[in-house]
Coordinates of C-alpha atoms and ligand atoms in Angstrom, one line a residue:
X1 CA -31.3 45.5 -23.5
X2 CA -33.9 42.6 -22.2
X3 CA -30.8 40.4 -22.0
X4 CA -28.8 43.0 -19.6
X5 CA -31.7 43.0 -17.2
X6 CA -32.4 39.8 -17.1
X7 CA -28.5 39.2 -16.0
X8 CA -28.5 42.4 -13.5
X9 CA -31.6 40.5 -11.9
X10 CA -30.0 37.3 -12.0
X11 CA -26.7 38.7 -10.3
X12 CA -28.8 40.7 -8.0
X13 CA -31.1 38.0 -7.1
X14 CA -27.5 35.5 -6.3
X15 CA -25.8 38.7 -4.2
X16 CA -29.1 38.5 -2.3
X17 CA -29.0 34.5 -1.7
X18 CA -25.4 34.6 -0.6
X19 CA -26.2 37.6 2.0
X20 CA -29.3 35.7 3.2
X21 CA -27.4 32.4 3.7
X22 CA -24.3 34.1 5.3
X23 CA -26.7 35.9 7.4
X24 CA -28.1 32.5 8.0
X25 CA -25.0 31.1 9.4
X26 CA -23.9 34.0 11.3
X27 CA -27.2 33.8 13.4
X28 CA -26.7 29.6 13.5
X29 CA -23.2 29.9 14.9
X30 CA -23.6 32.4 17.3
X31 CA -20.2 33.9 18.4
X32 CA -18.4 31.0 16.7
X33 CA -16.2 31.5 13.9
X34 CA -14.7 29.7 10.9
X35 CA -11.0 28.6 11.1
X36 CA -8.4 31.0 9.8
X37 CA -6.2 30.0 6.8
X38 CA -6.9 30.2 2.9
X39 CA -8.1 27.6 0.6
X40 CA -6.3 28.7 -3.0
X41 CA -7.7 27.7 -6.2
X42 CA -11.7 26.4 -6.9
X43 CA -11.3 22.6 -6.5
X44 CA -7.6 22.0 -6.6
X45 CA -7.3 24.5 -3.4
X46 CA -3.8 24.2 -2.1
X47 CA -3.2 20.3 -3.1
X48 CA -0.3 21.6 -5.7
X49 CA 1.5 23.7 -2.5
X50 CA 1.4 20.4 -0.2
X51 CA 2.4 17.7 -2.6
X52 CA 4.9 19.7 -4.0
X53 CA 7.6 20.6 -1.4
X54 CA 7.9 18.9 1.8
X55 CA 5.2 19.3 3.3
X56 CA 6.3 20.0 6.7
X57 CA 7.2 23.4 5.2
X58 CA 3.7 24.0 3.9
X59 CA 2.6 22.7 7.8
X60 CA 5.1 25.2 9.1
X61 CA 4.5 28.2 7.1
X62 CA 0.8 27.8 7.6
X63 CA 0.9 27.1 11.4
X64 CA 3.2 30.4 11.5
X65 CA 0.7 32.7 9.9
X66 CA -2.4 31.1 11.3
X67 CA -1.7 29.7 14.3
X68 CA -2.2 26.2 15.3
X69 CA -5.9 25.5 14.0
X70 CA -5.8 26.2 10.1
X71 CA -8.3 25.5 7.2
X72 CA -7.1 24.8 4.1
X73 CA -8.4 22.8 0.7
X74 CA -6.6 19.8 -0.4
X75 CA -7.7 16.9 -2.9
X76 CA -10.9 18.7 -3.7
X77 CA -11.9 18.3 -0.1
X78 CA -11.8 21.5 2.3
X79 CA -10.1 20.6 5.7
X80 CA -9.3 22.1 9.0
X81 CA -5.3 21.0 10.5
X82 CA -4.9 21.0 13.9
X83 CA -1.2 21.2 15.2
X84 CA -2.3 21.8 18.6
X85 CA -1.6 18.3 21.1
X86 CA -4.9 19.3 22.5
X87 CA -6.8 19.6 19.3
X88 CA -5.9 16.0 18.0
X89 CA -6.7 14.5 20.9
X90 CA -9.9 16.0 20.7
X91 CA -10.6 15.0 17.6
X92 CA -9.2 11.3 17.7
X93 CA -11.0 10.8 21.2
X94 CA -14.6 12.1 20.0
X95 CA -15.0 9.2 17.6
X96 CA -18.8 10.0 17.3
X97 CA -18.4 13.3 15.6
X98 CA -15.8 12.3 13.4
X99 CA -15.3 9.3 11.4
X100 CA -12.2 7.6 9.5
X101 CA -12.3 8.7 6.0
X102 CA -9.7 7.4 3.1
X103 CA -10.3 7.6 -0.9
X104 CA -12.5 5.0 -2.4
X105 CA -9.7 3.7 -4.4
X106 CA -7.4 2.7 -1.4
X107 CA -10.7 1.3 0.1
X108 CA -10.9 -0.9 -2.7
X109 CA -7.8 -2.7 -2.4
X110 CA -6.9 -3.3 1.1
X111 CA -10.8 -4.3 0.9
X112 CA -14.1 -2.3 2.5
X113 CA -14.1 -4.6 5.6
X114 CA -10.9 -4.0 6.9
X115 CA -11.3 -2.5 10.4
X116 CA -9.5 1.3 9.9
X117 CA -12.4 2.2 8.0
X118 CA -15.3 1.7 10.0
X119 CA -16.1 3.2 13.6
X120 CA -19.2 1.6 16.2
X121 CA -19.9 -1.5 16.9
X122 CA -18.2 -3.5 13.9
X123 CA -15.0 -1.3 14.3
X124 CA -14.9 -2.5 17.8
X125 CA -15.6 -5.8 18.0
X126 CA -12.7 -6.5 14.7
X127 CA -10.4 -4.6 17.1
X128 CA -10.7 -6.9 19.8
X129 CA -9.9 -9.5 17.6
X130 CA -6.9 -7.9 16.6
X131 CA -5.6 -6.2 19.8
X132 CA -5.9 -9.7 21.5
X133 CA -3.6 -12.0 19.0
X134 CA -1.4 -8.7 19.5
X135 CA -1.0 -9.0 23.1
X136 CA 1.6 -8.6 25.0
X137 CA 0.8 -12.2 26.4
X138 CA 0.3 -13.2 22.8
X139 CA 3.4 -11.4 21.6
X140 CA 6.1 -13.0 24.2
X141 CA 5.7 -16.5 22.8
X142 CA 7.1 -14.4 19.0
X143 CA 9.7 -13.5 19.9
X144 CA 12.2 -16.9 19.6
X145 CA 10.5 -16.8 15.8
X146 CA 10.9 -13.0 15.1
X147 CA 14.4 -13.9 16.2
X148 CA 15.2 -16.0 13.6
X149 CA 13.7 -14.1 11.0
X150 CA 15.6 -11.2 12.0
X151 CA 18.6 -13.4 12.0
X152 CA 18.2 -14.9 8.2
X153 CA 17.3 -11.1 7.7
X154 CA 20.7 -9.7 8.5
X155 CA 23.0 -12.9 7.3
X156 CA 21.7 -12.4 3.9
X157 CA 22.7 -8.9 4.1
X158 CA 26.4 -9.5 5.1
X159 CA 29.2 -9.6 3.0
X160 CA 29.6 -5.5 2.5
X161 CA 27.4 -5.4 -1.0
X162 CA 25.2 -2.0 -1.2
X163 CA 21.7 -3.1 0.4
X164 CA 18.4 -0.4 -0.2
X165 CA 18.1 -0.4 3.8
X166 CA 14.4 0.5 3.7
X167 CA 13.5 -2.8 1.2
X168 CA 15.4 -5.1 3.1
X169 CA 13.7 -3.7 6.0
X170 CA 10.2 -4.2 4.3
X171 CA 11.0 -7.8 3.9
X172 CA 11.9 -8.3 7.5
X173 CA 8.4 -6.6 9.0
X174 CA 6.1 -8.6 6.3
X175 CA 7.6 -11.7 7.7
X176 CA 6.7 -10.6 11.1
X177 CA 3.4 -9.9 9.8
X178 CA 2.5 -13.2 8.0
X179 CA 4.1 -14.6 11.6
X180 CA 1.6 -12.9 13.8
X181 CA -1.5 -13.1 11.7
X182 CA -1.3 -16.6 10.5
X183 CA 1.7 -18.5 13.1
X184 CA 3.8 -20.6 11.1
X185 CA 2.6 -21.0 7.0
X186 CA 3.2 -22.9 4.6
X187 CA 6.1 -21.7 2.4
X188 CA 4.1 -22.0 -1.1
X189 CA 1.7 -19.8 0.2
X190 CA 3.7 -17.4 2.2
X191 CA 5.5 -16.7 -1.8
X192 CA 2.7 -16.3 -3.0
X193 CA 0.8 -13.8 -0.7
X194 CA 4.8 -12.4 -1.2
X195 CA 4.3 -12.1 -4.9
X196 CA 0.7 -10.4 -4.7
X197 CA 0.8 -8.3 -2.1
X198 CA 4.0 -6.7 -3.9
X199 CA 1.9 -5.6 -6.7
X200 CA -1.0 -4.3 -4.9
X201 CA 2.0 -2.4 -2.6
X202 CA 3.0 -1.1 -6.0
X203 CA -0.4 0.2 -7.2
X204 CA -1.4 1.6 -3.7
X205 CA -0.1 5.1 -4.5
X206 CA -0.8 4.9 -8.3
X207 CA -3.7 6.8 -9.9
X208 CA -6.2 5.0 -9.8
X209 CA -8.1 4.2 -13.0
X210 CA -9.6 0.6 -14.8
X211 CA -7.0 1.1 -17.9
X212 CA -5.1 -2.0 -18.5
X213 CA -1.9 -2.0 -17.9
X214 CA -1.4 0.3 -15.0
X215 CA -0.3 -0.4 -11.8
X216 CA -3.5 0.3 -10.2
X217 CA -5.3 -2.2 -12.4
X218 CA -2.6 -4.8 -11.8
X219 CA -3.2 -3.8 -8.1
X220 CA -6.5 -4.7 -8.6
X221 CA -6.0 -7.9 -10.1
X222 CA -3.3 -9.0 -7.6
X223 CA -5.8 -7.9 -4.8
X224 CA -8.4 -10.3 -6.2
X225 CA -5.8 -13.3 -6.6
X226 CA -4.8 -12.7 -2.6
X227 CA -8.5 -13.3 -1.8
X228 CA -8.3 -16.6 -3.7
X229 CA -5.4 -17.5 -2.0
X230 CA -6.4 -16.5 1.3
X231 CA -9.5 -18.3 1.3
X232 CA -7.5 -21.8 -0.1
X233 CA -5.8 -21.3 4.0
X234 CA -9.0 -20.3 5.4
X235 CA -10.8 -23.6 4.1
X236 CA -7.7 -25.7 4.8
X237 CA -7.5 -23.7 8.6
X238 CA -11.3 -25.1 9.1
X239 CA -10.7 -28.3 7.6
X240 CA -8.1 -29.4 10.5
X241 CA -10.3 -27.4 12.6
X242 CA -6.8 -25.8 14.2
X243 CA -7.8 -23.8 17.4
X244 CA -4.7 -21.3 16.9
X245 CA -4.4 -18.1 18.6
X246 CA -2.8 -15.9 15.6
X247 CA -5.1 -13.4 14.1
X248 CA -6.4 -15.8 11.7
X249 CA -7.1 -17.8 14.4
X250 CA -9.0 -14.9 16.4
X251 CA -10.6 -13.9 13.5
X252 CA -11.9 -17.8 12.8
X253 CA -13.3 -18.4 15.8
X254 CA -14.9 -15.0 16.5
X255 CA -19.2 -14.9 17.1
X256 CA -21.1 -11.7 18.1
X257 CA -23.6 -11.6 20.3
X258 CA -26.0 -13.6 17.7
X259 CA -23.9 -16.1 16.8
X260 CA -22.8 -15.1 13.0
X261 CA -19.3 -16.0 12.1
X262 CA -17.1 -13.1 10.0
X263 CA -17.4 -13.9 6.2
X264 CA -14.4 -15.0 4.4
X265 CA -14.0 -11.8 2.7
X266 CA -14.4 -9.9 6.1
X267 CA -11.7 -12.0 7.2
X268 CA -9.6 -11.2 4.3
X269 CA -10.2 -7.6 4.2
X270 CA -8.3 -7.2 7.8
X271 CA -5.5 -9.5 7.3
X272 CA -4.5 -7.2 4.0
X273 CA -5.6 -4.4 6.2
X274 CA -3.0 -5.5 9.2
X275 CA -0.3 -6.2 6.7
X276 CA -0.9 -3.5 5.1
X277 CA -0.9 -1.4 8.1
X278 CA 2.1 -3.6 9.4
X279 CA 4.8 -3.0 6.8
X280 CA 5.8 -0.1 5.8
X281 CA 5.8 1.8 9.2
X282 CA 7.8 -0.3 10.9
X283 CA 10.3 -0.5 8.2
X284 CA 10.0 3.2 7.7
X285 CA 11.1 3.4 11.7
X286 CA 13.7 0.9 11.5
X287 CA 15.1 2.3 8.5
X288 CA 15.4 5.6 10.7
X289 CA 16.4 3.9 13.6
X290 CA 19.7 2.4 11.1
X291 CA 20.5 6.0 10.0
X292 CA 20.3 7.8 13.1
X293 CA 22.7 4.9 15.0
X294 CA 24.5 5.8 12.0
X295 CA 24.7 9.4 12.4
X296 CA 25.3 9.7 16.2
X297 CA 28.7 7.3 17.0
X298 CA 28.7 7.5 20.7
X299 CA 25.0 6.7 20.9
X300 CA 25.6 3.5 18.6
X301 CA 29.0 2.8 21.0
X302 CA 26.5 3.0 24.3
X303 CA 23.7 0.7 22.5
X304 CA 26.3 -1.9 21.6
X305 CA 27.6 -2.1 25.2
X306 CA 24.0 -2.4 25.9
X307 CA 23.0 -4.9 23.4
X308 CA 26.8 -6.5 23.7
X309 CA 26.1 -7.3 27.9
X310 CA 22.7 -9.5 26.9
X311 CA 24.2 -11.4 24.2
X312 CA 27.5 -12.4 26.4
X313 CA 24.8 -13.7 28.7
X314 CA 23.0 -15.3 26.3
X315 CA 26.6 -17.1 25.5
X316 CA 27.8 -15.1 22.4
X317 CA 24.2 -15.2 21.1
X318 CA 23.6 -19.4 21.3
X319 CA 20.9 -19.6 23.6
X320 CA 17.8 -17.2 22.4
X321 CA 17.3 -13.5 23.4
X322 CA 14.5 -14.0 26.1
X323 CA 10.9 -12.1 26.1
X324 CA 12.2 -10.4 29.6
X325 CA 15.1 -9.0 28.0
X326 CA 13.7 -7.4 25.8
X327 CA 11.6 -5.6 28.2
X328 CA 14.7 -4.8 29.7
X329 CA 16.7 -2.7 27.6
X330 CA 16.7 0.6 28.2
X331 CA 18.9 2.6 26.5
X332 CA 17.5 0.9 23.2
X333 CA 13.9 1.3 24.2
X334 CA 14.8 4.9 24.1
X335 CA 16.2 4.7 21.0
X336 CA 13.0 3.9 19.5
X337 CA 10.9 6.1 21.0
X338 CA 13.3 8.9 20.0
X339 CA 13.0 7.7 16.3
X340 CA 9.9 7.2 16.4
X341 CA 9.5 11.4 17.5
X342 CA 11.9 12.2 15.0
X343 CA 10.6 10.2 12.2
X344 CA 7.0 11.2 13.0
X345 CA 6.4 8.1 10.5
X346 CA 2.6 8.8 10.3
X347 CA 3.1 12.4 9.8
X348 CA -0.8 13.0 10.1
X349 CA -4.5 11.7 9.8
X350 CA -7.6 12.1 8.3
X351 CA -10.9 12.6 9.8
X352 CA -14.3 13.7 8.5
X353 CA -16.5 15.6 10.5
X354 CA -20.1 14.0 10.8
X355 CA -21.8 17.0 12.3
X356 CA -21.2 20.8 12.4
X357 CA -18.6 20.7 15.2
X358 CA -17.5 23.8 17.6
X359 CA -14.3 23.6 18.8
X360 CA -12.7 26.3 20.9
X361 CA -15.0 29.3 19.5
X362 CA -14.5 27.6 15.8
X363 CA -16.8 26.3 13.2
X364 CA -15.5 22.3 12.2
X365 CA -18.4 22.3 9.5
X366 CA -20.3 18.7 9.0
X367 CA -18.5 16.8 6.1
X368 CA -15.2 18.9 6.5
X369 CA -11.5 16.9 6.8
X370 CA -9.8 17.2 10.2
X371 CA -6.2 16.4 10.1
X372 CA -4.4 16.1 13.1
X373 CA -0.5 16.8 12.6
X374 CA 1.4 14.1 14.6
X375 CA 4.5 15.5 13.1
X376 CA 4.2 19.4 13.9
X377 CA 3.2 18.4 17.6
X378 CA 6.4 16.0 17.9
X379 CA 8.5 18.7 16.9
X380 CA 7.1 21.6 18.4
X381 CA 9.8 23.3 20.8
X382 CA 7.0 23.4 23.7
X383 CA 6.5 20.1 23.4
X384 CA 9.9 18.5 23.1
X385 CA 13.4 21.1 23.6
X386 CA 15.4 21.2 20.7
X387 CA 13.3 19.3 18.8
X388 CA 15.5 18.8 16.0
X389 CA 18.1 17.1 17.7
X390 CA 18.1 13.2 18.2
X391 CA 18.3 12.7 22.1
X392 CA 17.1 9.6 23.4
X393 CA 17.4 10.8 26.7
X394 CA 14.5 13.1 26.8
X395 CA 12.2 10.2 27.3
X396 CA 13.6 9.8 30.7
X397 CA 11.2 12.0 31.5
X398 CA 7.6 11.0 30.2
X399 CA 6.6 13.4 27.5
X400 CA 3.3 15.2 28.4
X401 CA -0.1 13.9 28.2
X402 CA -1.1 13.9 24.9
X403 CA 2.3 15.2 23.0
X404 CA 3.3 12.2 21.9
X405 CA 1.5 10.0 20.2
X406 CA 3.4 8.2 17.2
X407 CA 0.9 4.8 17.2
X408 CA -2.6 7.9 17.3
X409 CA -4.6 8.0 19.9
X410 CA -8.8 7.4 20.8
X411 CA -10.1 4.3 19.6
X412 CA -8.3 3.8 16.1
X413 CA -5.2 3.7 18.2
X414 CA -2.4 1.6 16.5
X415 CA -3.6 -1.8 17.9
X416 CA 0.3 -3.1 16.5
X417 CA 2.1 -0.9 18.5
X418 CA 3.7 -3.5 20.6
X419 CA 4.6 -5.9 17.8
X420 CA 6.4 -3.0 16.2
X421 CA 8.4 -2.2 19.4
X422 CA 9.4 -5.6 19.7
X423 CA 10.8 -6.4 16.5
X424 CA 12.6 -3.3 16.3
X425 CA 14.8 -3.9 19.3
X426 CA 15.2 -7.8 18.2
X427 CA 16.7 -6.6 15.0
X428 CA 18.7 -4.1 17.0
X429 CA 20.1 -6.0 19.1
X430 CA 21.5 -8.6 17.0
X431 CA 22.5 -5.9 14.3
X432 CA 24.7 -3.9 16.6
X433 CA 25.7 -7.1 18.7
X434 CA 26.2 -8.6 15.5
X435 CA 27.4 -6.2 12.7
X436 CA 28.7 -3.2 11.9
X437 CA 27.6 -0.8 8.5
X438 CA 28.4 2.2 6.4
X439 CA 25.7 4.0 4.8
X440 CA 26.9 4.9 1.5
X441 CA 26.9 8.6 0.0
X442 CA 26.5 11.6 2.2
X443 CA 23.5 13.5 0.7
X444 CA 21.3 13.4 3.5
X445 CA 17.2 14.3 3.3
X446 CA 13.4 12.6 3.3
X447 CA 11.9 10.9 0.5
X448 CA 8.2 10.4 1.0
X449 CA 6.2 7.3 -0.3
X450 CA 3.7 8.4 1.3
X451 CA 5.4 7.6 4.7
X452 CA 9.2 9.1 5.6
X453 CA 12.4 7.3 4.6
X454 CA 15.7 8.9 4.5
X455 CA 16.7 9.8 0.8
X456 CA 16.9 6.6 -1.0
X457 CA 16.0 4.2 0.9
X458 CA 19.4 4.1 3.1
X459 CA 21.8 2.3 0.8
X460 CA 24.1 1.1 2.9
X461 CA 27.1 -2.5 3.3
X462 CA 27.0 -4.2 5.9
X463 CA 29.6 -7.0 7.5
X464 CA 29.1 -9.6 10.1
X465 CA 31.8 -8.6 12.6
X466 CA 33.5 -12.2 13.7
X467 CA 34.2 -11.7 9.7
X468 CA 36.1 -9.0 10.0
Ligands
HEM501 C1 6.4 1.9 13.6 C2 5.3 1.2 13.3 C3 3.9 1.7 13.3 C4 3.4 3.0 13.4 C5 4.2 4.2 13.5 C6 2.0 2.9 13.4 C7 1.1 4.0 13.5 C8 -0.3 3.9 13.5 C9 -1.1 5.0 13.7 C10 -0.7 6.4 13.9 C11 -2.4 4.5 13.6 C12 -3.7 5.4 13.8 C13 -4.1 6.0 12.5 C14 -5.3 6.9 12.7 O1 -5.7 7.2 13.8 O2 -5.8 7.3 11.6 C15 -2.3 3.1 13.4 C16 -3.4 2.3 13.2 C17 -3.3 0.9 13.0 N1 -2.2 0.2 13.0 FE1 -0.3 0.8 13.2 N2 1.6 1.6 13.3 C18 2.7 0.8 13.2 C19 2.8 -0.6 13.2 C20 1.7 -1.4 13.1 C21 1.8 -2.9 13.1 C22 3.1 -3.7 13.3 C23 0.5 -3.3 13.0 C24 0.0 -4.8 13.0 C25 0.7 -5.8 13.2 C26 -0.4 -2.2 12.9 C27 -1.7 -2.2 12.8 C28 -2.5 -1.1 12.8 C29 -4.0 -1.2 12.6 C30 -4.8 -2.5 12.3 C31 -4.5 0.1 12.7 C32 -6.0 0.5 12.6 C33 -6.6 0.5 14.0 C34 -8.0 0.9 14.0 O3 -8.5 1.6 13.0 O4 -8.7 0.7 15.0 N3 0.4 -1.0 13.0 N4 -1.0 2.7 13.3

């Protein structure tokens, strides 16, 4: 009987806690309430309803019932999704209320440092660094090299044997990466930041644990041995005392206001962070850009007589595509803006709130995730008409404020967003001046890993066409 009462008085005292603290936040957030949306099972929440179906059905269905500011509980972490254009932007802009946040264990390889982690005044002063060897006035002496890698990159797939579109792809943009970050490198070490970085690519979406053998422990491992190598170039770089003006470069000869130097390891930590952040996006896009040419003959027919005009004036391709023409192709430009809508390659972000936020009338409590849904905006019928349908011509017309926003927005704004561009309409234009393909099998759909890529990888044959 003494047990009973003492778990009545228990349960009654807990009833009581609960009311006072609910009362508690009532009176705190006067008028303001908490988003609308559920949260599913303790801990695991809705994780199993995202990760298993595409998740732009669980965005959709969700956005549907609740509207376009949702809560719900993912990864053991509860999280508010905002589909609204206005909503992200208010979130990505107000960087002192909420901070980049990503799991420990991707922290760990790409390497603490690296600049998409932090925010304030370290955050800004690495993104100087890296917005300036990405300038435009940086970028136009690339493009004769991204040229010929682009070049080597399509010969090699000639010849009408089935190529995974989306690999080859990857090869082309981590050549442009090791380009723009450290200019022109020695081969030995360009194989082996090749052969590493692969491996800790491999273990990036593993599960991380310590256990031998796994791909996030050879991750680890590789990740170590790419710090090695990067600071054998690092101590050569300041031996010749090379001036350079490639990210390494930058990054080398970088002071703040008291004079200290970036550590090696600082150093390394953002180059694996811009390769990182480098690679699979714009291989992701291009990959797109391949099957949606593909897909939509009388686009690919108007891009060629685009592309075609520029490489007759450049004398069937024998003098080198010029930094003004590629700020002069229109139709193509297009292209890739269109994909880029479509293809939504960063579907969404992460945020964590650092204070209780209000936003609208609602309650962003402090230490909640905010994920702004690039995706849902891009393809919201307000937004963009018939957004299901590819149709570079909409961006004849700027999209409006804030709708579009493929490289983010607010100071984490893709710093590489201009690189990307440009090598994607280099490899255009000498792939549909150039060639002509055949994706191979018909089943058409989205395979995620973690970013979009049409259903295995895009296998596809390609054939120069003066071999024809
Ligand atoms: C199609 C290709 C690309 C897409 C779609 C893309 C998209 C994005 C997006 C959406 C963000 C912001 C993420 C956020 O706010 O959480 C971002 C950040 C970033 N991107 Fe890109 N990106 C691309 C290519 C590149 C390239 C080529 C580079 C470098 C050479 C690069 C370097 C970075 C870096 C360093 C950041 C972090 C910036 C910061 O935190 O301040 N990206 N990118």
């Amino acid at each position: 009987m003494a047990g009973v009462l003492v778990y009545v008085l228990i349960f009654l005292l807990s009833l009581l806690s609960c009311i006072t603290k609910r009362r508690g936040k009532k009176e705190l957030y006067k008028g303001v309430k908490l988003t609308p949306g559920s949260t599913g099972w303790p801990y695991i929440g809705e994780t199993l309803q995202l990760y298993s179906q595409d998740p732009n059905v669980f965005f959709a269905e969700k956005q549907k019932r609740y509207g376009e500011i949702f809560k719900t509980h993912i990864l053991g972490c509860p999280c508010v999704m905002l589909a609204s254009a206005e909503a992200a932007r208010f979130v990505l802009t107000q960087a002192h209320l909420f901070k980049p946040t990503y799991p420990k264990s991707k922290e760990h390889l790409i390497g603490p440092s690296a600049l998409f982690f932090h925010q304030g005044d370290y955050h800004m002063r690495l993104r100087k660094l890296v917005q300036g060897s990405l300038s435009l006035d940086a970028l136009r002496n690339l493009v004769v090299d991204i040229s010929a890698i682009a070049a080597s990159t399509l010969d090699s797939w000639n010849g009408g044997h089935v190529i995974d579109t989306f690999q080859e792809m990857k090869k082309f943009s981590f050549e442009v990466g090791i380009l723009a970050i450290f200019g022109h490198l020695e081969s030995h070490y360009r194989e082996e930041l090749k052969k590493n970085y692969r491996i800790v690519d491999k273990g990036y979406n593993s599960f991380p644990t310590s256990i031998p053998g796994t791909s996030y422990k050879k991750a680890l491992t590789a990740r170590k041995t790419l710090s090695k190598i990067l600071s054998d170039i690092i101590s050569e770089r300041k031996e010749k005392r090379l001036l350079e003006k490639d990210l390494l470069g930058c990054l080398l000869n970088s002071k703040d206001d008291k004079g200290q130097v970036l550590t090696d390891d600082q150093i390394a930590d953002n180059i694996i962070g811009v390769l990182f952040a480098a690679q699979d996006t714009t291989a992701s896009a291009l990959t797109w850009i391949v099957k949606y040419l593909h897909d939509n003959p009388k686009l690919l027919e108007a891009v060629k007589t685009e592309q075609k005009a520029i490489y007759k004036m450049n004398v069937e391709g024998n003098q080198p595509l010029s930094w003004s023409q590629t700020r002069n192709m229109p139709l193509t430009q297009k292209v890739v803006l269109e994909s880029l809508r479509m293809a939504s390659i960063i579907s969404f972000t992460f945020r964590e709130a650092v204070a209780d936020v209000e936003y609208k009338g609602y309650l962003i409590p402090k230490g909640w995730k905010v994920m702004p849904l690039f995706r849902n905006i891009h393809h919201n019928p307000e937004y963009f008409s018939d957004p299901e349908k590819f149709d570079p011509s909409r961006f004849e017309v700027a999209p409006k404020p804030n709708t579009f926003m493929p490289f983010g927005s607010g100071v984490h704004a893709c710093p590489g967003n201009e690189l990307s561009k440009l090598e994607m309409l280099i490899i255009i234009h000498q792939l549909v001046s150039k060639f002509r393909w055949e994706v191979v099998g018909s089943q058409n759909g989205i395979q995620y890993g973690p970013f979009p890529v049409p259903l295995h990888g895009l296998p596809a044959r390609f054939w120069k066409e003066s071999t024809i």
